[in-house]
Structures are given as structure tokens and as C-alpha cells.
Tab-separated table of C-alpha atoms and ligand atoms in Angstrom:
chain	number	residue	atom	x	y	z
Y	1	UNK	CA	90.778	128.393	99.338
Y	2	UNK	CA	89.380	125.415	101.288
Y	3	UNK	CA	89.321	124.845	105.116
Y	4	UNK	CA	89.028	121.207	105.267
Y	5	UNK	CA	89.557	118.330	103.418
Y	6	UNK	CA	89.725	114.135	104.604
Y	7	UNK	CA	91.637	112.106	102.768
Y	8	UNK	CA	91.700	107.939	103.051
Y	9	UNK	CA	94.591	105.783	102.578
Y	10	UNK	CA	95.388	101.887	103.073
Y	11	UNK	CA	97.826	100.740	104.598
Y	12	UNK	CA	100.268	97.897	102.172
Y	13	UNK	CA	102.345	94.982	103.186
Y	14	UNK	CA	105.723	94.359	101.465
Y	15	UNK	CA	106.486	91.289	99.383
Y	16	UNK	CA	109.711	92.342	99.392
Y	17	UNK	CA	110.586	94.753	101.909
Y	18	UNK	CA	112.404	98.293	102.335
Y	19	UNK	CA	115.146	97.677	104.866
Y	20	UNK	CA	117.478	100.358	105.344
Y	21	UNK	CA	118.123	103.874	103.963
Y	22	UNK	CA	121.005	105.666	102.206
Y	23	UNK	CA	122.735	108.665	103.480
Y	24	UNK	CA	121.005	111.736	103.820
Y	25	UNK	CA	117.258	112.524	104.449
Y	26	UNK	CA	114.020	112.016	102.760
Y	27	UNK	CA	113.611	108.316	103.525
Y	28	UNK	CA	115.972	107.372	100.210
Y	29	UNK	CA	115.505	103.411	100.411
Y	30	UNK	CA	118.574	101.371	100.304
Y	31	UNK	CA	116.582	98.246	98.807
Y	32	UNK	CA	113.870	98.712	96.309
Y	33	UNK	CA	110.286	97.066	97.516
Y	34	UNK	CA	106.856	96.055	95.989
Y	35	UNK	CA	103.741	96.097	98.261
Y	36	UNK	CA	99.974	95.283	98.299
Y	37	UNK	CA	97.678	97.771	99.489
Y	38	UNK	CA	95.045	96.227	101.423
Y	39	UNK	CA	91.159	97.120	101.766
Y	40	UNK	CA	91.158	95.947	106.416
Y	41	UNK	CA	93.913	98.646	107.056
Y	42	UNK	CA	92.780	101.698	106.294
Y	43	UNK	CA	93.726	105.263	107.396
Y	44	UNK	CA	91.132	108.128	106.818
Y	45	UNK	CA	93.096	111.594	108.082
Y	46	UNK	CA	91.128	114.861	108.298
Y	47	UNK	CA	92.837	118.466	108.326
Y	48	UNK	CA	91.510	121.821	109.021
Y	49	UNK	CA	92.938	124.868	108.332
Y	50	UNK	CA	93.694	126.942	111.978
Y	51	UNK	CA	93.977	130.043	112.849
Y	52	UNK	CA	96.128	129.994	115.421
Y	53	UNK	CA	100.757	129.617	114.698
Y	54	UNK	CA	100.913	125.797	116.087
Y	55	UNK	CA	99.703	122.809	114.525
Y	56	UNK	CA	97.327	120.360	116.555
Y	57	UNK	CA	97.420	116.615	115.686
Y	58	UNK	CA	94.861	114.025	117.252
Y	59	UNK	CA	95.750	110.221	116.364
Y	60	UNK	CA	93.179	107.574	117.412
Y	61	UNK	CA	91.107	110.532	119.364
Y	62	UNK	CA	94.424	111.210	121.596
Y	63	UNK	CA	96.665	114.431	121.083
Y	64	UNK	CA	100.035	113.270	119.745
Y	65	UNK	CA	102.855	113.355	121.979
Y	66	UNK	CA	106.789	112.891	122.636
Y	67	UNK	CA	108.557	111.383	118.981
Y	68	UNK	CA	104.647	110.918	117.094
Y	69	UNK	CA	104.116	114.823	117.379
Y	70	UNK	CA	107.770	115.738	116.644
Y	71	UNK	CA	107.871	113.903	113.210
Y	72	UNK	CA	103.969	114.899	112.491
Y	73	UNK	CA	104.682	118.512	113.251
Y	74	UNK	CA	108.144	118.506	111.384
Y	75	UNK	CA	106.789	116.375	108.241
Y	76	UNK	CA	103.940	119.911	108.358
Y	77	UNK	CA	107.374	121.941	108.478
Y	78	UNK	CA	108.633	120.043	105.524
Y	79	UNK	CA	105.754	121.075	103.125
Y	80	UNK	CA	105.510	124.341	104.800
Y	81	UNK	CA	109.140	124.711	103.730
Y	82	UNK	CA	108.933	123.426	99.823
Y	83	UNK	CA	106.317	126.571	99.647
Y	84	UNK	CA	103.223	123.644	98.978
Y	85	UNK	CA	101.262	124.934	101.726
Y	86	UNK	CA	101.366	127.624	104.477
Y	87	UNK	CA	99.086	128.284	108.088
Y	88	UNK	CA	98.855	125.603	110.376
Y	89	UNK	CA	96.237	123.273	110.854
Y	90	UNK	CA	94.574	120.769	112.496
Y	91	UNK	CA	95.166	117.168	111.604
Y	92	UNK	CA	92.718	113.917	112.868
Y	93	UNK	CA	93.640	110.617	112.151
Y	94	UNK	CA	92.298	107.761	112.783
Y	95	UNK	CA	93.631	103.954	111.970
Y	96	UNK	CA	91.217	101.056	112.221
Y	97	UNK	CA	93.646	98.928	112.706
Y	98	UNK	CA	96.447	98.328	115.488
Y	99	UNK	CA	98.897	101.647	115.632
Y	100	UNK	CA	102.819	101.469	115.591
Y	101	UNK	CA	102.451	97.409	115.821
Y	102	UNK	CA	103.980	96.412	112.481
Y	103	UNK	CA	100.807	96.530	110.623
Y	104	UNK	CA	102.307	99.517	108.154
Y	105	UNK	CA	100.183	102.401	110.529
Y	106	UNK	CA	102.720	104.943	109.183
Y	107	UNK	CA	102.223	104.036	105.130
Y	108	UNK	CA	98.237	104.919	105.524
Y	109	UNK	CA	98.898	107.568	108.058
Y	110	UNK	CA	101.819	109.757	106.367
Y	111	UNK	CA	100.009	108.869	102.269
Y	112	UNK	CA	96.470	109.999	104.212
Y	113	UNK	CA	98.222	113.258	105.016
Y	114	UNK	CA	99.802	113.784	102.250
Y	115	UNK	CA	96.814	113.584	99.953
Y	116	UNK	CA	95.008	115.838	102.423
Y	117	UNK	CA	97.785	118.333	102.347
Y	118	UNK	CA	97.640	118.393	98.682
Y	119	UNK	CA	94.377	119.372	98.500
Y	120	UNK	CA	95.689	122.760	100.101
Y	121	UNK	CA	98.081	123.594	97.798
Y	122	UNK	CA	97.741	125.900	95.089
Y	123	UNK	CA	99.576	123.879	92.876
Y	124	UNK	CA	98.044	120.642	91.509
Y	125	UNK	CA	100.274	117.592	92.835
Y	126	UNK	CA	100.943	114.585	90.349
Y	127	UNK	CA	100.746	111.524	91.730
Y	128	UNK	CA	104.427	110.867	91.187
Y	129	UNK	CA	105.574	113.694	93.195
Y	130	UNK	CA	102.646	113.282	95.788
Y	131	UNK	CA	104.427	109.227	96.192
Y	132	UNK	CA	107.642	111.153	96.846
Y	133	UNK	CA	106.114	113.676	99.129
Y	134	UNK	CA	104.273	110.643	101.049
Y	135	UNK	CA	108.013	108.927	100.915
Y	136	UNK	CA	109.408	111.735	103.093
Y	137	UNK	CA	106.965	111.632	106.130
Y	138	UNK	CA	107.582	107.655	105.585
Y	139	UNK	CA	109.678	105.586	103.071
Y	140	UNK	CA	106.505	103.064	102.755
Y	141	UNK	CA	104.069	105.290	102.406
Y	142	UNK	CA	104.888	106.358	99.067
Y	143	UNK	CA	103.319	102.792	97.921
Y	144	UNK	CA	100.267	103.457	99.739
Y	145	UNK	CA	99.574	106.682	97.620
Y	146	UNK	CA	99.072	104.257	94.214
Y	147	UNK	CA	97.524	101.203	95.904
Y	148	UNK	CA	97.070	97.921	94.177
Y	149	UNK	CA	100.600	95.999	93.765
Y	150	UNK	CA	103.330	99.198	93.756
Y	151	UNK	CA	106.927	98.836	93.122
Y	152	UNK	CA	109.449	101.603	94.838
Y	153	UNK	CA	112.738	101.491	93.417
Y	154	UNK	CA	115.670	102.557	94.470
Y	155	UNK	CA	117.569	105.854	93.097
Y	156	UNK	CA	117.605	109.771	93.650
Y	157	UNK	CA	114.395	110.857	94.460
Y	158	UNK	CA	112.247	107.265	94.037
Y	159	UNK	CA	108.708	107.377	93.622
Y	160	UNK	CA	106.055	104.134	93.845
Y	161	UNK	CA	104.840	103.020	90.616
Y	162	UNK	CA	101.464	100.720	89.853
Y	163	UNK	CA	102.435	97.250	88.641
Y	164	UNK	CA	98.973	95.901	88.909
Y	165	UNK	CA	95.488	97.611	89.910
Y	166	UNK	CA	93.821	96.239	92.710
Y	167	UNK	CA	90.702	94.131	90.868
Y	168	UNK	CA	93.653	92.579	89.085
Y	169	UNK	CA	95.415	91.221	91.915
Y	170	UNK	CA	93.892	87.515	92.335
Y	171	UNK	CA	95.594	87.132	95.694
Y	172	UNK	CA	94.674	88.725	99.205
Y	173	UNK	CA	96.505	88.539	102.707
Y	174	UNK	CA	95.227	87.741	105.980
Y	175	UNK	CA	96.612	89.565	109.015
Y	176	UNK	CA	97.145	87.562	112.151
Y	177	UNK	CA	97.482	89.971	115.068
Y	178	UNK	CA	99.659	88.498	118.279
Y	179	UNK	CA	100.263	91.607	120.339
Y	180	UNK	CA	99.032	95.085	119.026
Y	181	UNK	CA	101.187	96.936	121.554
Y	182	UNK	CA	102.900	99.636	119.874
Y	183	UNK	CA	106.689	98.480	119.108
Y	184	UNK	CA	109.573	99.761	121.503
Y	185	UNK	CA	112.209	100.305	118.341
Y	186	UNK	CA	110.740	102.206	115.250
Y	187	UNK	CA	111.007	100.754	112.086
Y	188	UNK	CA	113.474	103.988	111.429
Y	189	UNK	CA	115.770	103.145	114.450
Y	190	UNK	CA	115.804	99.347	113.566
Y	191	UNK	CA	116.947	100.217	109.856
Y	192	UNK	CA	119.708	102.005	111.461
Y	193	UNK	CA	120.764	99.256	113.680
Y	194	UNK	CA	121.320	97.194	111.237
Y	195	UNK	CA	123.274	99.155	108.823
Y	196	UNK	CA	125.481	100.148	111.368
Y	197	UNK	CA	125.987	96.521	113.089
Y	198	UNK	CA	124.743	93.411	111.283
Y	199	UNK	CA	127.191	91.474	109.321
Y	200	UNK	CA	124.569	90.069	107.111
Y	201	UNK	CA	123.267	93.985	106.066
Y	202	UNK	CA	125.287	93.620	102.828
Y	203	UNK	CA	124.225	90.658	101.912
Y	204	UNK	CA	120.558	91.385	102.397
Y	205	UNK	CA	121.085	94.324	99.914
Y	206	UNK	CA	122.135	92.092	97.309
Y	207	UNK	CA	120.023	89.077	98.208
Y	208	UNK	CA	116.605	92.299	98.467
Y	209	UNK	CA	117.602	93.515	94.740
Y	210	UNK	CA	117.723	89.536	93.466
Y	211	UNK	CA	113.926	89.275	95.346
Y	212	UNK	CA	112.950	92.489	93.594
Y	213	UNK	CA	113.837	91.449	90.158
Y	214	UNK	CA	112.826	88.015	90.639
Y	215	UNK	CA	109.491	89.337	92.428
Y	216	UNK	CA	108.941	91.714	89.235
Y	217	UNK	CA	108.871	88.801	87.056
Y	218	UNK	CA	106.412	86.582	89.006
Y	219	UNK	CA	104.140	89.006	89.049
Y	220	UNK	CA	104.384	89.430	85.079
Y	221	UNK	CA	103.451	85.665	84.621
Y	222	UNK	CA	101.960	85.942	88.105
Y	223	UNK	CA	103.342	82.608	88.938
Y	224	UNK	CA	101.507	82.648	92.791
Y	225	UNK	CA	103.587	80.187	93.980
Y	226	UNK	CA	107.259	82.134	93.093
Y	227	UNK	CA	105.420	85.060	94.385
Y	228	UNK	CA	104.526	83.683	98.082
Y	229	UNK	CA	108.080	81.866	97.957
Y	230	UNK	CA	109.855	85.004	97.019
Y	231	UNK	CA	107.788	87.378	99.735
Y	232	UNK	CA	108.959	84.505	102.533
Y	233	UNK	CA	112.250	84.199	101.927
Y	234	UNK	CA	112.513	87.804	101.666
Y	235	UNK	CA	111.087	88.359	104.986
Y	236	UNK	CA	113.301	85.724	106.342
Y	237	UNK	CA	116.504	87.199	105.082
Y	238	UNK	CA	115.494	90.567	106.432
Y	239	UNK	CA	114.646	89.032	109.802
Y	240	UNK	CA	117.710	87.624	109.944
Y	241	UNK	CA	119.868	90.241	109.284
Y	242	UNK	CA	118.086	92.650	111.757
Y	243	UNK	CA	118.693	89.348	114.367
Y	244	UNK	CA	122.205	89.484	113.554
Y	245	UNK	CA	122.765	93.275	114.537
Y	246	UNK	CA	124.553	94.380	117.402
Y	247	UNK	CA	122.162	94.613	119.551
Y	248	UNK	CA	120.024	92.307	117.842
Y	249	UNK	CA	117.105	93.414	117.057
Y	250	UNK	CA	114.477	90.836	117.227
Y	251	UNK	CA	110.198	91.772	116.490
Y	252	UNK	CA	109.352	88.348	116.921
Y	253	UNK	CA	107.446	86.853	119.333
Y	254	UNK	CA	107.032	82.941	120.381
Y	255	UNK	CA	103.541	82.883	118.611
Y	256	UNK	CA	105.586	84.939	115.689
Y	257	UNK	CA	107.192	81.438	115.206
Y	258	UNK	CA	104.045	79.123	115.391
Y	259	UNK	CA	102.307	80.947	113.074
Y	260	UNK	CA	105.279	80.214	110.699
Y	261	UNK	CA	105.601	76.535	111.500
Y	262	UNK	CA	101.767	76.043	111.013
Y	263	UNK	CA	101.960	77.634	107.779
Y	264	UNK	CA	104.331	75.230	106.407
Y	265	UNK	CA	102.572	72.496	107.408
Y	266	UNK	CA	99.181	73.846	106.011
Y	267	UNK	CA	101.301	74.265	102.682
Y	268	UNK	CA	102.538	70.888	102.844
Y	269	UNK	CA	98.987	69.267	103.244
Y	270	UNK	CA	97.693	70.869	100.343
Y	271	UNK	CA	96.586	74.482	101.508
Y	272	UNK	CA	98.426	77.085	98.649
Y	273	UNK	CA	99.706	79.865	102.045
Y	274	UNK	CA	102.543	81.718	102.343
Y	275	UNK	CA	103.504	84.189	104.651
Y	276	UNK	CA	105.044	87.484	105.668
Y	277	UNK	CA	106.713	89.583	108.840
Y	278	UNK	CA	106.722	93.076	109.149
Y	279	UNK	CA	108.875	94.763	111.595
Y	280	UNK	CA	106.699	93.363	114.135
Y	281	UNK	CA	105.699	90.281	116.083
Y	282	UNK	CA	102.275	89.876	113.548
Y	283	UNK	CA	101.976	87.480	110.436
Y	284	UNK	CA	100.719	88.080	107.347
Y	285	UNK	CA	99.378	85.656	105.522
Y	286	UNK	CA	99.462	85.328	101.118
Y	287	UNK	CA	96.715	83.333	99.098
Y	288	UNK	CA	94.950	83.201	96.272
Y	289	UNK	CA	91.136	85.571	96.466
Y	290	UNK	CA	89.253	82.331	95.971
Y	291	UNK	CA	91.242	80.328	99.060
Y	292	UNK	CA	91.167	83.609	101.223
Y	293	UNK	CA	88.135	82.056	103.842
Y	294	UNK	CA	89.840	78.813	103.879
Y	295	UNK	CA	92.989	80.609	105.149
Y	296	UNK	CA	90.909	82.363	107.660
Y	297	UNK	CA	89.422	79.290	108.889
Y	298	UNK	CA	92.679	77.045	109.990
Y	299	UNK	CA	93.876	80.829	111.111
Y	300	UNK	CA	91.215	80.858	113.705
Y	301	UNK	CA	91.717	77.043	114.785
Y	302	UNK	CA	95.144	78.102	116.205
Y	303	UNK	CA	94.974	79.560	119.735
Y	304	UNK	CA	96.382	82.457	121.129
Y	305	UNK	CA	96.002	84.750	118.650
Y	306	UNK	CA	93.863	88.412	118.965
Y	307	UNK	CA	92.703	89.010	115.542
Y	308	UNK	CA	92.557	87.609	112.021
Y	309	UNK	CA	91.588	90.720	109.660
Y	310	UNK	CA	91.081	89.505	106.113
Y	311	UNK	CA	92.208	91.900	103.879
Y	312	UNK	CA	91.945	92.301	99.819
Y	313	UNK	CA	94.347	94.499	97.800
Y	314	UNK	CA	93.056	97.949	97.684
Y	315	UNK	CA	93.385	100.902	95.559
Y	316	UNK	CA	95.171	104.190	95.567
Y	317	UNK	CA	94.826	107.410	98.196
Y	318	UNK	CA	92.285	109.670	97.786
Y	319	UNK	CA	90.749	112.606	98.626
Y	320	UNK	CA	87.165	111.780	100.758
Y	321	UNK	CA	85.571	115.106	101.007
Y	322	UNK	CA	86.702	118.629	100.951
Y	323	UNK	CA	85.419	122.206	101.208
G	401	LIG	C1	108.219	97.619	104.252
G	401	LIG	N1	108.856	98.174	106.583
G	401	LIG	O1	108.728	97.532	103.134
G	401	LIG	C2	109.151	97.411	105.438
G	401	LIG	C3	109.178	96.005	105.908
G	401	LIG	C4	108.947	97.414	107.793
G	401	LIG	C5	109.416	96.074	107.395
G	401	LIG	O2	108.643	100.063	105.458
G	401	LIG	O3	111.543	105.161	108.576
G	401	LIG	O4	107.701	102.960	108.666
G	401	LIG	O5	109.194	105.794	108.051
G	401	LIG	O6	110.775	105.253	106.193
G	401	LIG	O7	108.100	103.134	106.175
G	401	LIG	C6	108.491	100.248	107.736
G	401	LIG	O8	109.219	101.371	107.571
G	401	LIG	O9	109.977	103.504	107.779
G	401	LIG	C7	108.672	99.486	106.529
G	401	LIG	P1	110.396	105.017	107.635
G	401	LIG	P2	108.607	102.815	107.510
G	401	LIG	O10	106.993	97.809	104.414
């Protein structure tokens, strides 16, 4: 029996996204998504095996409170249920990146835990059911646990599948931070909203499973260019349809859209960028590994903005250390 193991995980960014779940619980995605795992947005999650009948969950060096510690605690519950683990423990987690802001904090942080929970069990996890394990805690996190370029359909009990390893993935992304305020309506919440109240939420189904296929076979010829128009248009669509809810729902901010003018012009003088929105005010930018500095550079001419994190794709979760 072990007492401790630390797992690491990266964080991935959706070419085309997981927006909204069907009925029931476990995080079953209503559109299927493909991601890149990236190396700048990493998770590294450390439990220990307590003594005591309560768990105890640090994020970022602070205790977890309110909603964080309910769905940490309950996600424990969940394994402790399926008979994969039992005790309690202590769980440390620590993002280097911005928490809760749309930068994908929960993919790292629920695969991280996951693979670290694993490594308690008596029975050796696959990584197919460890992806759907890592889907429960959070529907994106079940790309995070194979890295590189994943693909999570939809269906009964999806899990993430590698379409492409990481050293084959000749493009990279560069994050362009704006605010890195945790965000007032969880991804969750905002999935819901729009289900229940945008008029466009049906049409974004159909238009998501067109971008998947599409996606799928621009990454088989890996045709860059259908691949960065695909991921923006996707994002847009989304956007829109979360916009459209009642409430709308809106993660932009006014930088959000300057970021997203300056990128078309950059395109349209020559520079090969394209860009994505998570459920967030932050932009993520798509080019090719050998244009990634370049990118960087005209990202730091424009003002306003906190950081610029250069990020290439990055491989599966793993376990760090255990004993
Ligand atoms: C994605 N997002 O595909 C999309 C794009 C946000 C926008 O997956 O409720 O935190 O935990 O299953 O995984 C964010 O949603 O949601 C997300 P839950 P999650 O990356």
C-alpha cells in the first residue's frame, strides 16, 4: 500500500470545443471536442493518504472552500463509491498558471487527481477508463489524461482518444492573458444556460459535430490552415450561442475583442495565426512550431495585456513520484 503519490497533468485548449452536456451526470458531452495539451499549463497534484474521516484539499497553497471543496470532496466520494479507493486523504495542488480564468485549470487539476488516485487503487486503471474517470470530476479533463491532440466523442460513457502524439504536432498556441480573475459563472453553469435559453444551442450542436468531422480530417492531411479556420469559427459559433442565452452569457472582455481584430490583420499581412476563446475573457493563439516566437513578438507589441505564455503541445498524465 502506498501513502503518497504526485501526479502531473497539462492543461489542453479545444479546437473545437465541449459546450453543453446531456441529461444525467458524469459530465456526458453534448458535442464531441478535440484538444491540444500544452507544455505552459501544467498541474502537478500531490495526495497523501490520512488518517483522520475528512478529506483536506489545498489549491494554490490555500484550503479549498465554498463550491471548489464541495465538488473536490464529492469527486473523492465518487471513487470512494465505485470501490477504486477507500480512507481519506490529503490532496495539494498547485496550477502554474491562472486558476478558474478560462485557461482549462479544471482539465489539469481533475486528470492530475485522477492519475494520483489511481495510483491508490488496487486495481490497475487503463487509460481509457482513467479518461472517463478524469471526465467525471470534469468533462475536459478526460483529454488531458492522453495529451498530445485528443479527440472526445460523444456517446454513453465517452472516453478521450490520441489522434496525434505531442512531438508530432507541428503547431503550438500562445496564451494571451487579459484578466486572470477567477470567472463569476462556471463553465458548468454557463453550459446550462445555454441549453436551457439560447436559440442558437441547436444549431451549435449541429454546426460543433460538422467542426468535429471536418476538424478530424484536417488533422489527417494536417492542412494548418483548415485547422486554425475550423478552431475559430468554432469558437465563434460557441460564443455566440452562449451570447444569445437568456441571460446572456458573455466571457469576453473589450481587450477579448482586440486581440481578435489584431489577429486578423496579422493574418492578412502575411503572419499564418489563428485564434481561440475559452469560456473566458483570454485568447489563445494557433501557429505553426517554427512561427511560434514570431507570434509572441507582435503579441507583446499590443498593450494592455498581463501575460503571453508560449505553450507547445504536451504529452499525457502521469504519475511523478510515489511511495
Ligand atoms: C473545452 N470548455 O472544450 C470547452 C471550451 C470551456 C470552453 O471544457 O462542467 O470545465 O467540468 O465538465 O471541462 C470547460 O468545461 O466543464 C470546457 P465541466 P469543463 O475545453
Amino acid at each position: 500500500m502506498i501513502s503518497w503519490a504526485i501526479a502531473r497533468a497539462f492543461a489542453n485548449i479545444a479546437l473545437v470545443k465541449y459546450w453543453g452536456k446531456r441529461e444525467g451526470a458524469e459530465n456526458l458531452p453534448a458535442t464531441a471536442s478535440i484538444s491540444l495539451a500544452i507544455d505552459a499549463l501544467k498541474t502537478v497534484c500531490k495526495i497523501e493518504r490520512l488518517d483522520s474521516g475528512q478529506d483536506e484539499i489545498f489549491i494554490n497553497g490555500a484550503m479549498a472552500v465554498g463550491a471548489t471543496s464541495v465538488r473536490i470532496s464529492k469527486y473523492l466520494d465518487f471513487w470512494r463509491a465505485a470501490k477504486l479507493i477507500d480512507g481519506h486523504f490529503l490532496v495539494t495542488s498547485e496550477n502554474n498558471f491562472p486558476t478558474g480564468a478560462g485557461l482549462a485549470s479544471s482539465a489539469s487539476g481533475f486528470a492530475a487527481l485522477a492519475v494520483a488516485l489511481a495510483a491508490f487503487s488496487e486495481r490497475k486503471i487503463a487509460v481509457k477508463e482513467l479518461s472517463r474517470l478524469a471526465r467525471v470530476g470534469s468533462g475536459s479533463s478526460a483529454r488531458s489524461i492522453t495529451g498530445g491532440l485528443s479527440a472526445l466523442p460523444i456517446g454513453k460513457n465517452p472516453s478521450a482518444k490520441l489522434m496525434l502524439d505531442a512531438e508530432s504536432v507541428p503547431f503550438g498556441m500562445v496564451v494571451m492573458t487579459v484578466e486572470s480573475a477567477p470567472k463569476k459563472i462556471p463553465s458548468g453553469q454557463g453550459m446550462e444556460m445555454s441549453r436551457n435559453s439560447s436559440p442558437y444551442y441547436n444549431t451549435w450542436l449541429k454546426q460543433a459535430q460538422a467542426d468535429y468531422e471536418a476538424m478530424t480530417q484536417a488533422i489527417r492531411t494536417m492542412d494548418f490552415a483548415k485547422i486554425g479556420e475550423i478552431a475559430e469559427s468554432n469558437a465563434l459559433v460557441m460564443h455566440t450561442c452562449m451570447i444569445a442565452g437568456r441571460p446572456p452569457l458573455l466571457y469576453w472582455s473589450g481587450k477579448t475583442i482586440e486581440i481578435i481584430k489584431a489577429v486578423w490583420k496579422w493574418r492578412s499581412e502575411g503572419l499564418q495565426v489563428y485564434f481561440t476563446v475559452d469560456a473566458g475573457p483570454n485568447v489563445i493563439l494557433i501557429a505553426r512550431r517554427e512561427d511560434l516566437n514570431e507570434v509572441s513578438r507582435v503579441a507583446e507589441s499590443m498593450p494592455g495585456i498581463q501575460r503571453i505564455i508560449l505553450g507547445l503541445p504536451a504529452g499525457g498524465s502521469e504519475i511523478l513520484m510515489r511511495e
